[in-house]
Short mmCIF file of C-alpha atoms and ligand atoms in Angstrom, two decimals:
data_model
loop_
_atom_site.label_atom_id
_atom_site.label_comp_id
_atom_site.label_asym_id
_atom_site.label_seq_id
_atom_site.Cartn_x
_atom_site.Cartn_y
_atom_site.Cartn_z
CA UNK B 1 159.06 93.66 62.21
CA UNK B 2 158.70 95.49 65.60
CA UNK B 3 155.51 94.35 66.93
CA UNK B 4 152.72 95.61 69.37
CA UNK B 5 150.14 93.36 70.67
CA UNK B 6 147.36 94.74 72.44
CA UNK B 7 145.28 92.89 75.21
CA UNK B 8 145.96 90.83 78.38
CA UNK B 9 144.24 87.54 77.84
CA UNK B 10 144.75 83.88 76.77
CA UNK B 11 144.07 84.98 73.01
CA UNK B 12 147.21 87.32 73.47
CA UNK B 13 149.33 84.77 75.07
CA UNK B 14 148.63 82.35 72.00
CA UNK B 15 149.29 85.08 69.47
CA UNK B 16 152.58 86.07 71.48
CA UNK B 17 153.98 82.66 71.22
CA UNK B 18 153.13 82.22 67.90
CA UNK B 19 154.48 85.63 66.77
CA UNK B 20 157.57 85.36 68.51
CA UNK B 21 157.88 81.89 66.93
CA UNK B 22 158.56 84.03 63.63
CA UNK B 23 162.17 84.62 62.42
CA UNK B 24 160.54 87.92 61.05
CA UNK B 25 159.52 88.89 64.48
CA UNK B 26 162.53 91.42 65.66
CA UNK B 27 160.68 92.84 68.93
CA UNK B 28 157.62 92.00 70.35
CA UNK B 29 156.01 94.32 72.88
CA UNK B 30 152.51 93.31 74.49
CA UNK B 31 150.37 96.05 76.43
CA UNK B 32 149.58 95.26 78.90
CA UNK B 33 149.96 91.77 78.78
CA UNK B 34 150.02 88.93 81.59
CA UNK B 35 152.75 87.05 83.33
CA UNK B 36 152.52 84.41 80.29
CA UNK B 37 153.09 86.95 77.46
CA UNK B 38 156.19 88.12 79.48
CA UNK B 39 157.69 84.67 78.23
CA UNK B 40 157.69 85.82 74.81
CA UNK B 41 158.16 89.48 74.59
CA UNK B 42 158.33 92.72 76.77
CA UNK B 43 155.19 93.70 78.53
CA UNK B 44 154.32 97.57 78.53
CA UNK B 45 152.20 98.90 81.14
CA UNK B 46 149.63 100.69 79.41
CA UNK B 47 145.85 100.61 79.67
CA UNK B 48 144.05 99.90 76.20
CA UNK B 49 141.76 102.95 76.86
CA UNK B 50 144.69 105.16 76.90
CA UNK B 51 145.00 105.62 73.03
CA UNK B 52 147.61 108.36 73.56
CA UNK B 53 150.11 106.42 75.55
CA UNK B 54 149.57 103.49 72.93
CA UNK B 55 150.52 106.23 70.02
CA UNK B 56 153.73 107.29 72.18
CA UNK B 57 154.66 103.88 72.57
CA UNK B 58 154.37 103.13 69.02
CA UNK B 59 156.53 106.13 68.13
CA UNK B 60 158.95 105.25 71.08
CA UNK B 61 159.37 101.73 70.27
CA UNK B 62 159.31 102.33 66.21
CA UNK B 63 156.65 99.73 66.06
CA UNK B 64 155.78 98.73 62.45
CA UNK B 65 152.76 96.65 63.01
CA UNK B 66 149.95 96.94 65.74
CA UNK B 67 147.86 93.76 66.40
CA UNK B 68 144.74 94.59 68.35
CA UNK B 69 143.50 91.64 70.50
CA UNK B 70 140.15 92.71 72.36
CA UNK B 71 137.06 94.03 70.64
CA UNK B 72 136.65 97.32 72.81
CA UNK B 73 139.59 99.48 71.26
CA UNK B 74 138.60 98.36 68.20
CA UNK B 75 134.81 99.56 68.41
CA UNK B 76 136.39 102.90 70.07
CA UNK B 77 138.29 103.52 66.93
CA UNK B 78 141.92 102.57 67.81
CA UNK B 79 142.61 101.51 64.42
CA UNK B 80 141.47 105.25 62.99
CA UNK B 81 143.27 107.08 65.83
CA UNK B 82 146.66 105.41 65.04
CA UNK B 83 146.65 105.66 61.42
CA UNK B 84 145.64 109.40 61.40
CA UNK B 85 148.54 110.00 63.94
CA UNK B 86 151.41 112.18 62.91
CA UNK B 87 154.60 110.32 62.49
CA UNK B 88 152.67 106.71 62.15
CA UNK B 89 151.65 107.13 58.52
CA UNK B 90 153.71 103.83 57.42
CA UNK B 91 152.30 101.81 60.72
CA UNK B 92 150.11 98.63 59.80
CA UNK B 93 147.17 97.58 62.37
CA UNK B 94 145.69 94.35 62.36
CA UNK B 95 141.94 94.98 63.41
CA UNK B 96 139.25 97.10 61.48
CA UNK B 97 138.46 100.71 61.89
CA UNK B 98 135.61 101.88 64.02
CA UNK B 99 133.20 101.47 61.12
CA UNK B 100 134.07 97.92 60.16
CA UNK B 101 134.20 96.87 63.96
CA UNK B 102 130.51 97.54 64.43
CA UNK B 103 129.89 94.04 62.67
CA UNK B 104 130.66 93.19 66.48
CA UNK B 105 130.10 96.80 68.21
CA UNK B 106 126.20 96.79 66.84
CA UNK B 107 123.87 93.94 66.67
CA UNK B 108 121.45 96.02 64.68
CA UNK B 109 124.21 97.15 62.49
CA UNK B 110 125.41 93.49 62.05
CA UNK B 111 122.03 92.28 61.27
CA UNK B 112 121.25 94.93 58.55
CA UNK B 113 124.45 94.12 56.96
CA UNK B 114 123.60 90.45 56.94
CA UNK B 115 120.25 90.89 55.25
CA UNK B 116 121.74 93.65 52.85
CA UNK B 117 124.29 91.13 51.59
CA UNK B 118 121.80 87.61 51.52
CA UNK B 119 123.66 86.09 54.60
CA UNK B 120 121.62 83.62 56.16
CA UNK B 121 120.42 84.62 59.58
CA UNK B 122 117.62 84.28 61.83
CA UNK B 123 114.85 86.75 61.21
CA UNK B 124 114.64 90.05 63.52
CA UNK B 125 113.34 93.40 64.40
CA UNK B 126 114.88 96.18 66.36
CA UNK B 127 113.27 98.21 68.91
CA UNK B 128 114.11 101.40 70.85
CA UNK B 129 112.29 103.62 73.14
CA UNK B 130 110.56 105.24 69.96
CA UNK B 131 108.76 102.15 68.83
CA UNK B 132 108.50 100.48 72.23
CA UNK B 133 104.86 99.95 72.27
CA UNK B 134 104.79 98.15 69.01
CA UNK B 135 107.94 96.11 70.56
CA UNK B 136 105.86 94.96 73.27
CA UNK B 137 102.83 93.83 70.63
CA UNK B 138 105.57 92.08 68.58
CA UNK B 139 106.91 90.15 71.68
CA UNK B 140 103.20 88.88 72.58
CA UNK B 141 102.50 87.48 69.31
CA UNK B 142 106.28 85.81 69.01
CA UNK B 143 107.13 82.22 68.80
CA UNK B 144 108.87 80.91 71.72
CA UNK B 145 111.81 81.04 73.10
CA UNK B 146 112.50 84.44 72.25
CA UNK B 147 115.92 85.81 71.73
CA UNK B 148 116.59 89.45 73.03
CA UNK B 149 119.86 91.07 72.50
CA UNK B 150 121.35 94.62 73.73
CA UNK B 151 122.64 96.39 70.58
CA UNK B 152 125.88 97.44 71.87
CA UNK B 153 128.98 95.81 73.78
CA UNK B 154 127.95 94.29 76.77
CA UNK B 155 130.72 92.06 77.79
CA UNK B 156 129.30 88.87 76.43
CA UNK B 157 126.47 89.27 78.60
CA UNK B 158 123.79 91.33 76.40
CA UNK B 159 122.05 87.98 75.02
CA UNK B 160 119.14 86.87 76.94
CA UNK B 161 116.74 83.85 75.75
CA UNK B 162 113.34 84.09 77.03
CA UNK B 163 111.15 81.08 77.43
CA UNK B 164 108.20 82.78 78.03
CA UNK B 165 106.30 85.96 76.78
CA UNK B 166 105.94 87.68 80.26
CA UNK B 167 109.78 87.16 80.99
CA UNK B 168 110.79 88.55 77.52
CA UNK B 169 108.26 91.58 78.13
CA UNK B 170 110.08 92.38 81.36
CA UNK B 171 113.45 91.85 79.99
CA UNK B 172 112.63 94.08 77.12
CA UNK B 173 111.80 96.82 79.76
CA UNK B 174 114.65 96.33 81.61
CA UNK B 175 116.73 97.12 78.55
CA UNK B 176 115.03 99.99 77.06
CA UNK B 177 113.39 101.63 80.03
CA UNK B 178 116.04 100.92 82.71
CA UNK B 179 119.16 100.58 80.70
CA UNK B 180 120.14 97.21 82.03
CA UNK B 181 123.15 97.01 79.62
CA UNK B 182 123.86 100.84 79.81
CA UNK B 183 123.22 103.35 76.89
CA UNK B 184 124.20 100.88 74.19
CA UNK B 185 121.84 98.32 75.28
CA UNK B 186 118.86 100.95 74.70
CA UNK B 187 118.65 99.59 71.26
CA UNK B 188 117.23 96.10 71.27
CA UNK B 189 117.41 93.52 68.74
CA UNK B 190 114.67 90.79 68.76
CA UNK B 191 115.57 87.81 66.70
CA UNK B 192 114.06 84.17 66.13
CA UNK B 193 115.44 81.41 68.04
CA UNK B 194 117.62 78.88 66.18
CA UNK B 195 117.92 75.22 67.24
CA UNK B 196 121.33 73.32 66.38
CA UNK B 197 124.90 72.96 67.37
CA UNK B 198 127.12 76.33 67.26
CA UNK B 199 130.81 76.40 65.46
CA UNK B 200 133.32 79.35 64.92
CA UNK B 201 135.06 79.93 61.97
CA UNK B 202 138.10 82.36 62.01
CA UNK B 203 139.01 84.45 58.79
CA UNK B 204 141.65 86.86 58.25
CA UNK B 205 141.05 89.40 55.66
CA UNK B 206 142.88 92.23 53.91
CA UNK B 207 139.55 93.85 52.56
CA UNK B 208 139.76 92.34 49.27
CA UNK B 209 140.73 88.60 49.84
CA UNK B 210 140.67 86.44 52.49
CA UNK B 211 141.98 83.25 54.12
CA UNK B 212 140.08 80.57 56.53
CA UNK B 213 141.99 79.60 59.53
CA UNK B 214 141.35 76.20 61.25
CA UNK B 215 137.51 76.16 63.00
CA UNK B 216 136.61 75.61 66.59
CA UNK B 217 133.91 75.19 69.08
CA UNK B 218 134.15 76.39 72.37
CA UNK B 219 132.44 75.67 75.97
CA UNK B 220 130.71 78.63 77.50
CA UNK B 221 128.79 77.06 80.27
CA UNK B 222 130.83 76.88 83.64
CA UNK B 223 129.21 73.62 84.74
CA UNK B 224 129.92 69.92 83.50
CA UNK B 225 127.60 69.07 80.46
CA UNK B 226 127.05 72.60 79.69
CA UNK B 227 125.33 73.95 82.66
CA UNK B 228 125.58 76.51 85.01
CA UNK B 229 126.11 80.28 83.97
CA UNK B 230 127.83 81.53 80.89
CA UNK B 231 131.32 82.38 80.97
CA UNK B 232 133.83 83.66 78.81
CA UNK B 233 134.70 80.26 77.59
CA UNK B 234 135.90 76.98 79.64
CA UNK B 235 137.51 75.07 77.13
CA UNK B 236 137.64 74.68 72.99
CA UNK B 237 138.46 72.37 70.44
CA UNK B 238 139.81 72.25 66.72
CA UNK B 239 139.13 70.82 64.40
CA UNK B 240 135.38 70.29 65.11
CA UNK B 241 134.32 66.64 64.25
CA UNK B 242 131.13 67.48 62.31
CA UNK B 243 132.51 70.39 60.28
CA UNK B 244 133.12 68.16 57.27
CA UNK B 245 134.15 69.87 53.78
CA UNK B 246 130.58 70.12 52.72
CA UNK B 247 129.72 72.14 55.57
CA UNK B 248 132.83 74.40 55.42
CA UNK B 249 131.92 74.57 51.74
CA UNK B 250 128.68 76.19 52.44
CA UNK B 251 129.74 78.37 54.95
CA UNK B 252 132.48 79.89 52.43
CA UNK B 253 130.17 80.30 49.86
CA UNK B 254 126.68 81.33 51.91
CA UNK B 255 128.44 83.44 54.46
CA UNK B 256 132.40 84.18 54.41
CA UNK B 257 132.67 85.52 50.58
CA UNK B 258 129.53 87.62 50.59
CA UNK B 259 130.65 89.05 54.17
CA UNK B 260 134.31 90.31 52.60
CA UNK B 261 132.51 91.17 49.14
CA UNK B 262 129.77 93.01 51.51
CA UNK B 263 132.38 94.95 53.28
CA UNK B 264 134.12 96.09 49.87
CA UNK B 265 130.70 96.91 48.58
CA UNK B 266 129.84 99.00 51.57
CA UNK B 267 133.17 100.94 51.57
CA UNK B 268 134.38 99.58 54.87
CA UNK B 269 138.10 99.14 55.16
CA UNK B 270 139.01 95.74 57.07
CA UNK B 271 142.31 94.36 57.75
CA UNK B 272 142.17 91.86 60.32
CA UNK B 273 140.45 88.82 62.04
CA UNK B 274 136.70 88.26 61.55
CA UNK B 275 135.04 85.76 63.92
CA UNK B 276 131.88 83.96 62.58
CA UNK B 277 129.67 82.49 65.23
CA UNK B 278 127.28 79.98 63.42
CA UNK B 279 124.02 77.80 64.40
CA UNK B 280 124.22 74.97 62.04
CA UNK B 281 120.43 73.77 61.78
CA UNK B 282 119.54 71.00 59.48
CA UNK B 283 123.14 71.20 58.00
CA UNK B 284 122.42 74.71 56.80
CA UNK B 285 124.75 77.74 58.40
CA UNK B 286 122.89 80.55 60.05
CA UNK B 287 125.01 83.50 61.01
CA UNK B 288 124.63 84.41 64.99
CA UNK B 289 127.00 86.93 65.44
CA UNK B 290 130.33 88.72 63.96
CA UNK B 291 132.99 89.41 66.14
CA UNK B 292 136.06 91.92 64.58
CA UNK B 293 138.64 89.78 66.57
CA UNK B 294 139.84 86.26 67.29
CA UNK B 295 137.99 84.55 70.03
CA UNK B 296 139.14 83.48 73.48
CA UNK B 297 139.84 80.52 74.25
CA UNK B 298 139.54 79.43 70.61
CA UNK B 299 142.66 81.16 69.58
CA UNK B 300 144.51 78.56 72.14
CA UNK B 301 143.53 76.02 69.90
CA UNK B 302 143.27 77.72 66.48
CA UNK B 303 147.09 79.10 66.70
CA UNK B 304 148.57 75.55 67.71
CA UNK B 305 147.15 74.33 64.63
CA UNK B 306 148.46 77.09 62.44
CA UNK B 307 151.27 75.89 60.41
CA UNK B 308 151.91 79.18 58.44
CA UNK B 309 154.34 81.97 60.03
CA UNK B 310 151.88 84.13 61.63
CA UNK B 311 154.31 87.59 60.97
CA UNK B 312 154.19 86.60 57.18
CA UNK B 313 150.67 86.11 57.11
CA UNK B 314 149.62 89.57 58.69
CA UNK B 315 152.21 91.20 56.97
CA UNK B 316 150.27 89.66 53.60
CA UNK B 317 147.03 90.92 55.06
CA UNK B 318 148.56 94.33 55.63
CA UNK B 319 149.74 94.85 51.95
CA UNK B 320 146.12 93.35 50.64
CA UNK B 321 148.44 89.96 49.38
CA UNK B 322 146.20 87.48 50.83
CA UNK B 323 145.37 86.22 47.85
CA UNK B 324 149.13 84.65 47.45
CA UNK B 325 148.79 82.93 50.66
CA UNK B 326 148.13 79.28 51.44
CA UNK B 327 146.86 78.21 54.62
CA UNK B 328 148.56 74.93 56.16
CA UNK B 329 147.39 73.23 59.33
CA UNK B 330 148.29 70.71 61.67
CA UNK B 331 146.09 67.66 60.98
CA UNK B 332 146.25 66.85 64.81
CA UNK B 333 143.51 67.68 67.23
CA UNK B 334 144.03 70.68 69.78
CA UNK B 335 141.99 70.99 72.72
CA UNK B 336 141.93 73.54 75.51
CA UNK B 337 140.87 73.06 79.25
CA UNK B 338 140.32 76.47 81.19
CA UNK B 339 141.10 76.51 84.98
CA UNK B 340 139.29 79.51 86.77
CA UNK B 341 139.25 80.94 90.17
CA UNK B 342 136.63 79.38 92.49
CA UNK B 343 133.71 81.37 92.25
CA UNK B 344 133.90 82.58 88.36
CA UNK B 345 131.81 83.78 86.62
CA UNK B 346 130.28 85.24 90.11
CA UNK B 347 132.67 86.47 92.59
CA UNK B 348 136.24 85.31 93.20
CA UNK B 349 139.38 86.14 94.82
CA UNK B 350 142.83 87.18 93.37
CA UNK B 351 146.20 87.09 94.22
CA UNK B 352 146.74 83.34 94.85
CA UNK B 353 150.15 81.89 94.02
CA UNK B 354 149.98 79.37 90.97
CA UNK B 355 152.54 76.59 91.03
CA UNK B 356 153.64 73.79 88.80
CA UNK B 357 153.66 75.70 85.84
CA UNK B 358 157.21 74.86 84.81
CA UNK B 359 156.12 71.11 84.98
CA UNK B 360 154.23 70.65 82.04
CA UNK B 361 155.65 68.27 79.14
CA UNK B 362 156.36 70.72 76.33
CA UNK B 363 156.35 67.69 73.88
CA UNK B 364 152.29 67.45 74.04
CA UNK B 365 151.09 70.55 75.99
CA UNK B 366 151.36 74.42 76.46
CA UNK B 367 150.31 76.64 78.99
CA UNK B 368 148.65 79.85 78.04
CA UNK B 369 147.94 82.31 80.79
CA UNK B 370 144.58 84.34 81.16
CA UNK B 371 144.28 86.43 84.13
CA UNK B 372 147.65 86.20 85.63
CA UNK B 373 150.45 88.62 86.97
CA UNK B 374 153.85 88.81 88.56
CA UNK B 375 154.06 89.68 92.03
CA UNK B 376 157.71 89.42 93.71
CA UNK B 377 158.90 86.91 91.11
CA UNK B 378 155.78 84.76 91.53
CA UNK B 379 152.98 83.98 89.24
CA UNK B 380 149.79 84.75 91.14
CA UNK B 381 145.86 84.75 89.63
CA UNK B 382 144.65 87.93 88.56
CA UNK B 383 141.50 87.31 86.97
CA UNK B 384 138.01 84.39 86.65
CA UNK B 385 139.94 82.71 83.76
CA UNK B 386 143.48 81.94 85.16
CA UNK B 387 144.98 79.88 82.54
CA UNK B 388 144.41 76.97 80.02
CA UNK B 389 146.40 73.90 78.93
CA UNK B 390 146.12 73.55 75.36
CA UNK B 391 147.52 69.80 73.91
CA UNK B 392 147.79 68.10 70.72
CA UNK B 393 146.48 64.52 70.24
CA UNK B 394 145.03 62.22 67.95
CA UNK B 395 141.47 62.72 68.68
CA UNK B 396 139.56 65.25 70.96
CA UNK B 397 139.28 62.61 73.63
CA UNK B 398 142.96 62.00 73.28
CA UNK B 399 143.83 65.82 73.53
CA UNK B 400 141.45 66.41 76.46
CA UNK B 401 142.90 63.75 78.49
CA UNK B 402 146.48 64.98 77.92
CA UNK B 403 145.26 68.52 79.17
CA UNK B 404 143.56 67.29 82.20
CA UNK B 405 146.63 65.16 83.07
CA UNK B 406 148.99 68.00 82.61
CA UNK B 407 146.41 70.34 84.50
CA UNK B 408 146.88 67.83 87.66
CA UNK B 409 150.35 69.44 87.89
CA UNK B 410 149.12 72.99 88.02
CA UNK B 411 147.66 74.42 91.35
CA UNK B 412 146.25 77.68 92.92
CA UNK B 413 143.86 77.83 95.86
CA UNK B 414 140.35 77.17 94.98
CA UNK B 415 141.28 76.18 91.12
CA UNK B 416 138.58 74.74 88.97
CA UNK B 417 138.22 73.29 85.35
CA UNK B 418 135.84 71.15 83.67
CA UNK B 419 136.51 67.66 82.97
CA UNK B 420 134.29 67.38 80.27
CA UNK B 421 135.66 69.47 77.28
CA UNK B 422 134.65 67.96 73.97
CA UNK B 423 132.18 65.45 75.65
CA UNK B 424 129.80 65.26 72.73
CA UNK B 425 132.85 64.16 70.59
CA UNK B 426 134.33 61.56 73.09
P1 LIG U 501 125.79 86.23 70.62
O1 LIG U 501 126.48 87.27 71.92
O2 LIG U 501 125.16 87.00 69.74
O3 LIG U 501 127.04 85.35 70.32
O4 LIG U 501 125.09 85.34 71.45
C1 LIG U 501 125.53 84.38 72.48
C2 LIG U 501 124.81 83.16 72.46
O5 LIG U 501 123.57 83.34 72.54
C3 LIG U 501 125.15 82.21 71.22
O6 LIG U 501 126.47 81.74 71.27
C4 LIG U 501 124.19 81.25 71.31
O7 LIG U 501 124.40 80.19 72.13
C5 LIG U 501 123.05 82.03 71.78
N1 LIG U 501 122.24 82.75 70.50
C6 LIG U 501 122.15 84.14 70.20
N2 LIG U 501 121.39 83.92 69.20
C7 LIG U 501 120.66 82.94 69.03
C8 LIG U 501 119.54 82.45 68.28
N3 LIG U 501 119.36 83.05 67.36
N4 LIG U 501 119.23 81.27 68.51
C9 LIG U 501 119.70 80.74 69.32
N5 LIG U 501 120.57 80.75 70.21
C10 LIG U 501 121.22 81.99 70.06
N1 LIG U 502 134.74 82.38 73.26
C1 LIG U 502 133.95 83.69 72.56
C2 LIG U 502 134.70 84.95 72.61
O1 LIG U 502 135.72 85.20 72.42
O2 LIG U 502 133.60 85.58 72.29
#
């Protein structure tokens, strides 16, 4: 297989690592990639918004399979675009078409999909400028806290949890009247607040069948003990200690199976990953969100626990033969700790040299690059989340301790990482 992987983060570095380990991977390209992905394939300097250049690269490099890492090109329709391009009739694309990607691209679409297919989720209503006054009235009588969600993609920032009615109405006005989250945020989903503990489950589907990958939990807040602003993710663990067989069975029966059947019933072509974000309340799973891709940094703990050949797995998804596949997982725990640029998720500087990357002990740990680039032969920082160290261990505590120890060998200016990933399981 000649493979083109789209994206430039830690998720793509973990996927590139896993893909390149397969004897079925003849040649791997990553567009645009980062300094870490260059260790496992050839980076192509292509922006993900330049669909035409991606199409040309597929033709020039005789690509058999494209794997789309992030959501944005999926929501914009990269899959449909490539599959309808002349000369790419035999191409396989891992990632749903524009319609299927609406599961992530529109919160209102996802909620109505869940309700239509009987999938447990928080009660909700949707509002736009057309029923604005009704929305304000609805908010005034709503139980607290109130969850407001911008409908479209908002780079993970479109969810606001309001502790009082005044704040909720002000936020509602900002979203609808003042387009706080742009055009796509002018439709707002108002949702009941769910109390509980979060967990993410990842599925690969071929549109008919599915396989369940190892579950994970990520740590979104920048500060110790889950304090401070939200980030893209400061660390992750897999497996999640409280996710026992009973819970995972409930998740499969009540959510995963009805979702895949729902896609089929609704005529939504889907060959790719689905990321299910759950709130577990009193032992019952409630869907919070779908993503039409793998998570980041969750992929950096899921891939290290997956024993199957990833290329074979994706070929089975492409040919709708996932019913013949059995997922095998490493029983050890994998944890990842993310190192970020000082100031992130606020303002931060880039371009600092990263040292110590070659000193990591490969027996227990692996470094995945997130925001790095090569400059004059040196690896330098180029993003907020810079890199993560994933380690295998016998427990969450064990794996996190190894990652932290290895992390001490790495250094860049104003580097910061959380010391307490997995704290509730230690
Ligand atoms: P989302 O972008 O939908 O994943 O939401 C981001 C985060 O907001 C989730 O990971 C939860 O922590 C929180 N959240 C979203 N919806 C709810 C809800 N209905 N109740 C409680 N927390 C929520
Ligand atoms: N870590 C959360 C996400 O990838 O959306």
